[in-house]
CSV table of C-alpha atoms in Angstrom, one decimal:
chain,number,residue,atom,x,y,z
A,1,UNK,CA,0.1,0.1,0.0
A,2,UNK,CA,1.1,3.6,-0.4
A,3,UNK,CA,3.3,4.8,2.3
A,4,UNK,CA,1.9,7.9,3.7
A,5,UNK,CA,3.7,11.4,4.0
A,6,UNK,CA,0.8,13.6,5.5
A,7,UNK,CA,-2.2,13.1,7.3
A,8,UNK,CA,-5.0,14.8,9.0
A,9,UNK,CA,-6.5,14.7,12.5
A,10,UNK,CA,-10.1,14.9,13.2
A,11,UNK,CA,-11.0,14.7,16.7
A,12,UNK,CA,-14.0,15.0,19.1
A,13,UNK,CA,-12.4,18.1,20.8
A,14,UNK,CA,-14.8,17.7,23.8
A,15,UNK,CA,-13.2,14.6,25.3
A,16,UNK,CA,-10.1,15.4,27.7
A,17,UNK,CA,-8.7,11.9,26.4
A,18,UNK,CA,-8.2,13.6,23.0
A,19,UNK,CA,-6.1,16.5,24.2
A,20,UNK,CA,-4.3,14.3,26.2
A,21,UNK,CA,-3.2,11.9,23.5
A,22,UNK,CA,-2.5,14.8,20.9
A,23,UNK,CA,0.9,15.9,22.2
A,24,UNK,CA,2.2,12.4,22.0
A,25,UNK,CA,0.6,12.2,18.4
A,26,UNK,CA,2.6,15.1,17.5
A,27,UNK,CA,5.9,13.9,18.7
A,28,UNK,CA,5.5,10.8,16.7
A,29,UNK,CA,5.0,12.4,13.7
A,30,UNK,CA,8.0,14.5,14.3
A,31,UNK,CA,9.7,11.2,14.6
A,32,UNK,CA,8.5,9.6,11.6
A,33,UNK,CA,9.1,12.9,9.9
A,34,UNK,CA,5.4,13.2,8.7
A,35,UNK,CA,3.7,16.4,7.9
A,36,UNK,CA,0.3,16.9,10.0
A,37,UNK,CA,-2.7,18.9,9.5
A,38,UNK,CA,-5.4,19.7,11.9
A,39,UNK,CA,-8.9,20.8,11.7
A,40,UNK,CA,-9.9,24.3,12.3
A,41,UNK,CA,-12.1,23.4,15.3
A,42,UNK,CA,-8.9,21.7,16.9
A,43,UNK,CA,-6.9,24.6,16.2
A,44,UNK,CA,-9.6,27.0,17.9
A,45,UNK,CA,-9.9,25.0,21.0
A,46,UNK,CA,-6.1,24.8,21.6
A,47,UNK,CA,-4.7,26.7,24.7
A,48,UNK,CA,-1.7,27.6,22.6
A,49,UNK,CA,-2.0,26.9,18.9
A,50,UNK,CA,1.8,27.9,18.3
A,51,UNK,CA,3.0,24.9,20.6
A,52,UNK,CA,4.1,22.9,17.3
A,53,UNK,CA,4.1,22.9,13.7
A,54,UNK,CA,1.2,21.9,11.6
A,55,UNK,CA,-1.2,22.8,8.6
A,56,UNK,CA,-4.9,23.4,8.8
A,57,UNK,CA,-7.6,21.6,7.2
A,58,UNK,CA,-9.6,24.8,6.0
A,59,UNK,CA,-12.1,23.1,3.9
A,60,UNK,CA,-13.2,19.9,2.8
A,61,UNK,CA,-11.1,20.3,-0.4
A,62,UNK,CA,-8.0,20.0,1.8
A,63,UNK,CA,-8.4,16.3,2.4
A,64,UNK,CA,-7.2,16.3,-1.3
A,65,UNK,CA,-3.6,16.8,0.1
A,66,UNK,CA,-3.7,14.2,2.4
A,67,UNK,CA,-2.6,10.6,2.5
A,68,UNK,CA,-4.9,9.5,5.5
A,69,UNK,CA,-7.3,10.9,8.2
A,70,UNK,CA,-6.7,9.6,12.1
A,71,UNK,CA,-10.1,10.3,13.9
A,72,UNK,CA,-10.2,10.4,17.2
A,73,UNK,CA,-13.4,9.8,19.4
A,74,UNK,CA,-16.4,7.5,19.2
A,75,UNK,CA,-18.7,6.0,16.5
A,76,UNK,CA,-20.3,9.8,16.1
A,77,UNK,CA,-16.8,11.3,15.4
A,78,UNK,CA,-16.0,8.7,12.5
A,79,UNK,CA,-19.8,9.3,11.1
A,80,UNK,CA,-19.3,13.2,10.8
A,81,UNK,CA,-16.0,12.7,9.5
A,82,UNK,CA,-17.0,10.2,6.8
A,83,UNK,CA,-19.7,12.7,5.6
A,84,UNK,CA,-17.0,15.3,5.5
A,85,UNK,CA,-14.8,13.4,3.4
A,86,UNK,CA,-17.7,12.4,0.8
A,87,UNK,CA,-15.9,11.3,-2.2
A,88,UNK,CA,-12.6,12.5,-1.9
A,89,UNK,CA,-11.4,8.6,-1.2
A,90,UNK,CA,-8.8,9.7,1.6
A,91,UNK,CA,-8.3,6.5,3.6
A,92,UNK,CA,-9.7,6.8,7.6
A,93,UNK,CA,-7.8,5.2,10.5
A,94,UNK,CA,-10.3,5.1,13.7
A,95,UNK,CA,-8.9,5.4,17.3
A,96,UNK,CA,-11.8,4.5,19.8
A,97,UNK,CA,-12.2,6.8,22.5
A,98,UNK,CA,-15.6,6.1,23.9
A,99,UNK,CA,-17.7,3.5,25.6
A,100,UNK,CA,-18.5,0.9,22.8
A,101,UNK,CA,-17.5,1.9,19.6
A,102,UNK,CA,-17.7,-0.3,16.6
A,103,UNK,CA,-16.5,1.7,13.6
A,104,UNK,CA,-13.3,2.9,15.3
A,105,UNK,CA,-11.6,-0.6,15.7
A,106,UNK,CA,-8.1,0.4,17.1
A,107,UNK,CA,-7.9,1.3,20.7
A,108,UNK,CA,-5.7,3.7,22.4
A,109,UNK,CA,-3.2,1.0,23.8
A,110,UNK,CA,-2.8,-0.1,19.8
A,111,UNK,CA,-2.8,3.2,18.1
A,112,UNK,CA,1.0,3.8,18.0
A,113,UNK,CA,1.7,0.2,17.0
A,114,UNK,CA,-1.2,0.7,14.3
A,115,UNK,CA,0.2,4.0,12.8
A,116,UNK,CA,3.9,2.2,12.5
A,117,UNK,CA,2.1,0.0,10.2
A,118,UNK,CA,0.4,2.7,8.4
A,119,UNK,CA,3.8,4.5,7.9
A,120,UNK,CA,5.4,1.0,6.5
A,121,UNK,CA,2.8,0.5,3.9
A,122,UNK,CA,1.4,-2.5,6.2
A,123,UNK,CA,-2.4,-2.0,5.8
A,124,UNK,CA,-5.5,-2.5,3.8
A,125,UNK,CA,-7.8,-0.4,2.5
A,126,UNK,CA,-11.4,-1.4,3.0
A,127,UNK,CA,-14.0,0.4,0.9
A,128,UNK,CA,-17.6,1.0,2.5
A,129,UNK,CA,-21.0,1.4,0.8
A,130,UNK,CA,-22.6,4.9,1.6
A,131,UNK,CA,-26.2,5.5,1.3
A,132,UNK,CA,-27.4,8.2,-0.6
A,133,UNK,CA,-31.3,9.9,-0.1
A,134,UNK,CA,-32.9,12.0,-2.0
A,135,UNK,CA,-36.0,13.4,-0.3
A,136,UNK,CA,-38.9,15.3,-2.6
A,137,UNK,CA,-40.7,17.5,0.2
A,138,UNK,CA,-43.1,20.3,-0.6
A,139,UNK,CA,-41.7,20.9,-4.1
A,140,UNK,CA,-38.4,21.0,-3.2
A,141,UNK,CA,-35.3,18.4,-3.1
A,142,UNK,CA,-32.7,17.6,-0.9
A,143,UNK,CA,-29.9,15.0,-0.7
A,144,UNK,CA,-28.2,13.2,2.3
A,145,UNK,CA,-25.4,10.7,2.8
A,146,UNK,CA,-24.9,8.2,5.5
A,147,UNK,CA,-22.3,5.6,6.3
A,148,UNK,CA,-24.6,3.9,9.0
A,149,UNK,CA,-28.4,4.3,8.2
A,150,UNK,CA,-31.4,6.4,7.2
A,151,UNK,CA,-34.1,6.1,9.5
A,152,UNK,CA,-37.8,7.2,8.9
A,153,UNK,CA,-39.9,7.5,12.0
A,154,UNK,CA,-42.7,9.4,13.2
A,155,UNK,CA,-40.6,12.2,14.6
A,156,UNK,CA,-42.0,14.4,17.6
A,157,UNK,CA,-45.4,12.8,17.1
A,158,UNK,CA,-44.3,9.2,18.3
A,159,UNK,CA,-47.3,7.6,16.2
A,160,UNK,CA,-47.5,4.9,13.7
A,161,UNK,CA,-46.6,5.2,10.5
A,162,UNK,CA,-48.3,4.0,7.3
A,163,UNK,CA,-46.0,3.4,4.3
A,164,UNK,CA,-45.1,1.8,1.2
A,165,UNK,CA,-42.2,0.3,0.1
A,166,UNK,CA,-40.9,-0.3,-3.5
A,167,UNK,CA,-37.4,-1.7,-5.0
A,168,UNK,CA,-36.8,-0.8,-8.7
A,169,UNK,CA,-40.6,0.1,-9.0
A,170,UNK,CA,-41.7,-3.1,-7.5
A,171,UNK,CA,-43.6,-3.0,-4.6
A,172,UNK,CA,-41.9,-4.9,-1.6
A,173,UNK,CA,-44.9,-4.4,1.1
A,174,UNK,CA,-47.1,-1.8,2.7
A,175,UNK,CA,-46.2,-1.1,6.0
A,176,UNK,CA,-47.8,0.0,9.7
A,177,UNK,CA,-45.4,0.4,11.7
A,178,UNK,CA,-43.3,2.7,14.0
A,179,UNK,CA,-40.7,3.4,11.5
A,180,UNK,CA,-38.1,2.1,9.0
A,181,UNK,CA,-34.2,1.4,8.9
A,182,UNK,CA,-32.5,1.5,6.1
A,183,UNK,CA,-28.5,0.6,6.8
A,184,UNK,CA,-25.5,-0.2,5.1
A,185,UNK,CA,-23.5,-3.3,6.3
A,186,UNK,CA,-21.3,-1.0,8.2
A,187,UNK,CA,-24.5,0.4,10.2
A,188,UNK,CA,-25.7,-3.2,10.3
A,189,UNK,CA,-24.5,-3.4,13.8
A,190,UNK,CA,-26.3,-0.3,15.1
A,191,UNK,CA,-29.9,0.5,15.2
A,192,UNK,CA,-30.9,-2.0,12.8
A,193,UNK,CA,-29.5,-4.8,15.2
A,194,UNK,CA,-31.2,-3.2,18.0
A,195,UNK,CA,-34.8,-3.6,16.1
A,196,UNK,CA,-34.1,-7.0,14.8
A,197,UNK,CA,-32.0,-6.7,12.0
A,198,UNK,CA,-29.1,-9.3,10.6
A,199,UNK,CA,-25.5,-8.5,11.3
A,200,UNK,CA,-23.9,-8.3,7.8
A,201,UNK,CA,-20.2,-8.3,7.0
A,202,UNK,CA,-19.2,-4.7,6.6
A,203,UNK,CA,-17.6,-4.9,3.3
A,204,UNK,CA,-20.2,-6.6,1.5
A,205,UNK,CA,-22.4,-4.4,-1.1
A,206,UNK,CA,-25.8,-4.7,0.1
A,207,UNK,CA,-28.8,-2.6,2.1
A,208,UNK,CA,-30.7,-4.1,5.0
A,209,UNK,CA,-34.2,-3.0,5.4
A,210,UNK,CA,-35.5,-3.0,8.6
A,211,UNK,CA,-38.9,-2.1,9.9
A,212,UNK,CA,-39.2,-0.5,13.2
A,213,UNK,CA,-41.8,-2.4,15.8
A,214,UNK,CA,-44.2,-3.5,12.5
A,215,UNK,CA,-47.9,-4.2,13.3
A,216,UNK,CA,-47.6,-7.6,11.6
A,217,UNK,CA,-45.8,-11.1,12.4
A,218,UNK,CA,-45.0,-11.6,8.9
A,219,UNK,CA,-43.0,-8.3,8.3
A,220,UNK,CA,-39.6,-8.9,9.0
A,221,UNK,CA,-35.9,-7.2,7.6
A,222,UNK,CA,-34.7,-8.1,4.2
A,223,UNK,CA,-31.5,-7.9,2.6
A,224,UNK,CA,-31.2,-6.2,-0.8
A,225,UNK,CA,-28.5,-5.7,-3.7
A,226,UNK,CA,-27.4,-2.5,-3.6
A,227,UNK,CA,-28.0,-1.9,-7.4
A,228,UNK,CA,-31.9,-1.4,-6.3
A,229,UNK,CA,-33.6,2.2,-5.7
A,230,UNK,CA,-35.9,2.1,-2.9
A,231,UNK,CA,-38.6,4.5,-2.9
A,232,UNK,CA,-40.6,5.1,0.3
A,233,UNK,CA,-44.2,7.0,0.1
A,234,UNK,CA,-46.7,7.9,2.7
A,235,UNK,CA,-50.6,6.8,1.4
A,236,UNK,CA,-52.2,8.2,4.5
A,237,UNK,CA,-52.1,11.3,6.1
A,238,UNK,CA,-49.2,11.9,8.7
A,239,UNK,CA,-50.1,15.6,9.5
A,240,UNK,CA,-48.4,15.2,12.9
A,241,UNK,CA,-45.1,14.5,11.5
A,242,UNK,CA,-42.8,12.1,10.0
A,243,UNK,CA,-38.9,12.6,10.4
A,244,UNK,CA,-35.9,11.3,8.5
A,245,UNK,CA,-32.5,10.7,10.7
A,246,UNK,CA,-29.4,10.7,8.7
A,247,UNK,CA,-26.9,8.4,10.8
A,248,UNK,CA,-28.6,9.7,13.9
A,249,UNK,CA,-26.9,13.3,13.5
A,250,UNK,CA,-29.3,15.1,10.8
A,251,UNK,CA,-33.0,15.1,11.1
A,252,UNK,CA,-34.9,16.3,8.2
A,253,UNK,CA,-38.9,17.0,8.5
A,254,UNK,CA,-41.1,15.3,6.1
A,255,UNK,CA,-44.9,15.8,5.1
A,256,UNK,CA,-47.2,13.4,4.3
A,257,UNK,CA,-47.0,14.2,0.4
A,258,UNK,CA,-43.2,13.5,0.6
A,259,UNK,CA,-41.2,10.7,-1.1
A,260,UNK,CA,-37.9,9.2,-0.2
A,261,UNK,CA,-35.4,7.2,-2.7
A,262,UNK,CA,-32.4,5.7,-1.0
A,263,UNK,CA,-29.6,4.1,-3.0
A,264,UNK,CA,-26.1,3.3,-2.9
A,265,UNK,CA,-23.8,6.3,-3.7
A,266,UNK,CA,-21.5,6.4,-6.6
A,267,UNK,CA,-18.8,6.7,-4.2
A,268,UNK,CA,-17.4,4.4,-1.1
A,269,UNK,CA,-15.7,5.4,2.1
A,270,UNK,CA,-12.3,4.0,2.5
A,271,UNK,CA,-11.6,2.7,6.0
A,272,UNK,CA,-8.0,1.1,6.9
A,273,UNK,CA,-7.7,-1.8,8.4
A,274,UNK,CA,-4.9,-4.4,9.1
A,275,UNK,CA,-3.5,-8.1,7.8
A,276,UNK,CA,-5.1,-10.8,10.2
A,277,UNK,CA,-7.7,-8.4,11.6
A,278,UNK,CA,-10.9,-10.7,12.2
A,279,UNK,CA,-14.5,-9.0,12.2
A,280,UNK,CA,-15.8,-12.1,13.9
A,281,UNK,CA,-13.3,-11.7,16.8
A,282,UNK,CA,-14.6,-7.8,17.1
A,283,UNK,CA,-18.1,-8.9,17.0
A,284,UNK,CA,-17.2,-11.7,19.8
A,285,UNK,CA,-15.1,-9.1,22.2
A,286,UNK,CA,-17.2,-6.0,21.5
A,287,UNK,CA,-20.7,-7.4,21.4
A,288,UNK,CA,-20.3,-10.4,23.2
A,289,UNK,CA,-21.5,-12.4,19.9
A,290,UNK,CA,-22.4,-16.0,20.3
A,291,UNK,CA,-21.9,-16.1,23.8
A,292,UNK,CA,-24.0,-18.7,26.0
A,293,UNK,CA,-25.0,-17.1,29.3
A,294,UNK,CA,-22.0,-16.7,31.6
A,295,UNK,CA,-19.4,-18.8,29.3
């Protein structure tokens, strides 16, 4: 793999652990003769911005200058970075500073070992599909992108929704449910899993459709190829509100005449992995997958 010469840091500046680690990371970059770039948010929250030498990521276009991005935080930090990077193809290495954390696979105690591997070119780039959602709402259209999931629910009303789901203009089903989750394989271990959806290996190219508390025993999650276009419409009045949540971080209020189209985006997010890594071992370690009782 490409041996990097410059990289960027994207971090959760509200975590004290981030500020504790930053000086050590900067010292490491000096030892390795790497050029480091910091976001404006990091620079603006530093006690003394002149402590060391660095470049500033002023806009998303500056990502093109970088060989990889290092993110320090939880899954939310990784999701926000993925949206910022968009289609610029910069690989991301996630360092986990939170409680559970599934997207950022590297723990702090492994950080410099894994960074040394990246600098040596001993790493893998794993493409992850991204969802593109086009919302037609009140005569206007908006587009959103998600690495984890798109969730449609009753918003502030908390009422049951009635909606129709199509794939490539073929009706899948008409639902009465609390909502609908469309997730990527990366997001299959998030809200979709909690709602009864399957675990899907994150490098696969599929979309997972999981109804939220459907008012029927026959409506179950379904895995759909990523070449399909999903269409969601609402044949009944929902004047009390409908909402679309993008990766749990962006919310769009919809009307009952709205229509939502979800499909795979024409780009992927590239995550850095390592030879010998094992997704199923991660499932067992972080989620207790396959464990029986106290065994």
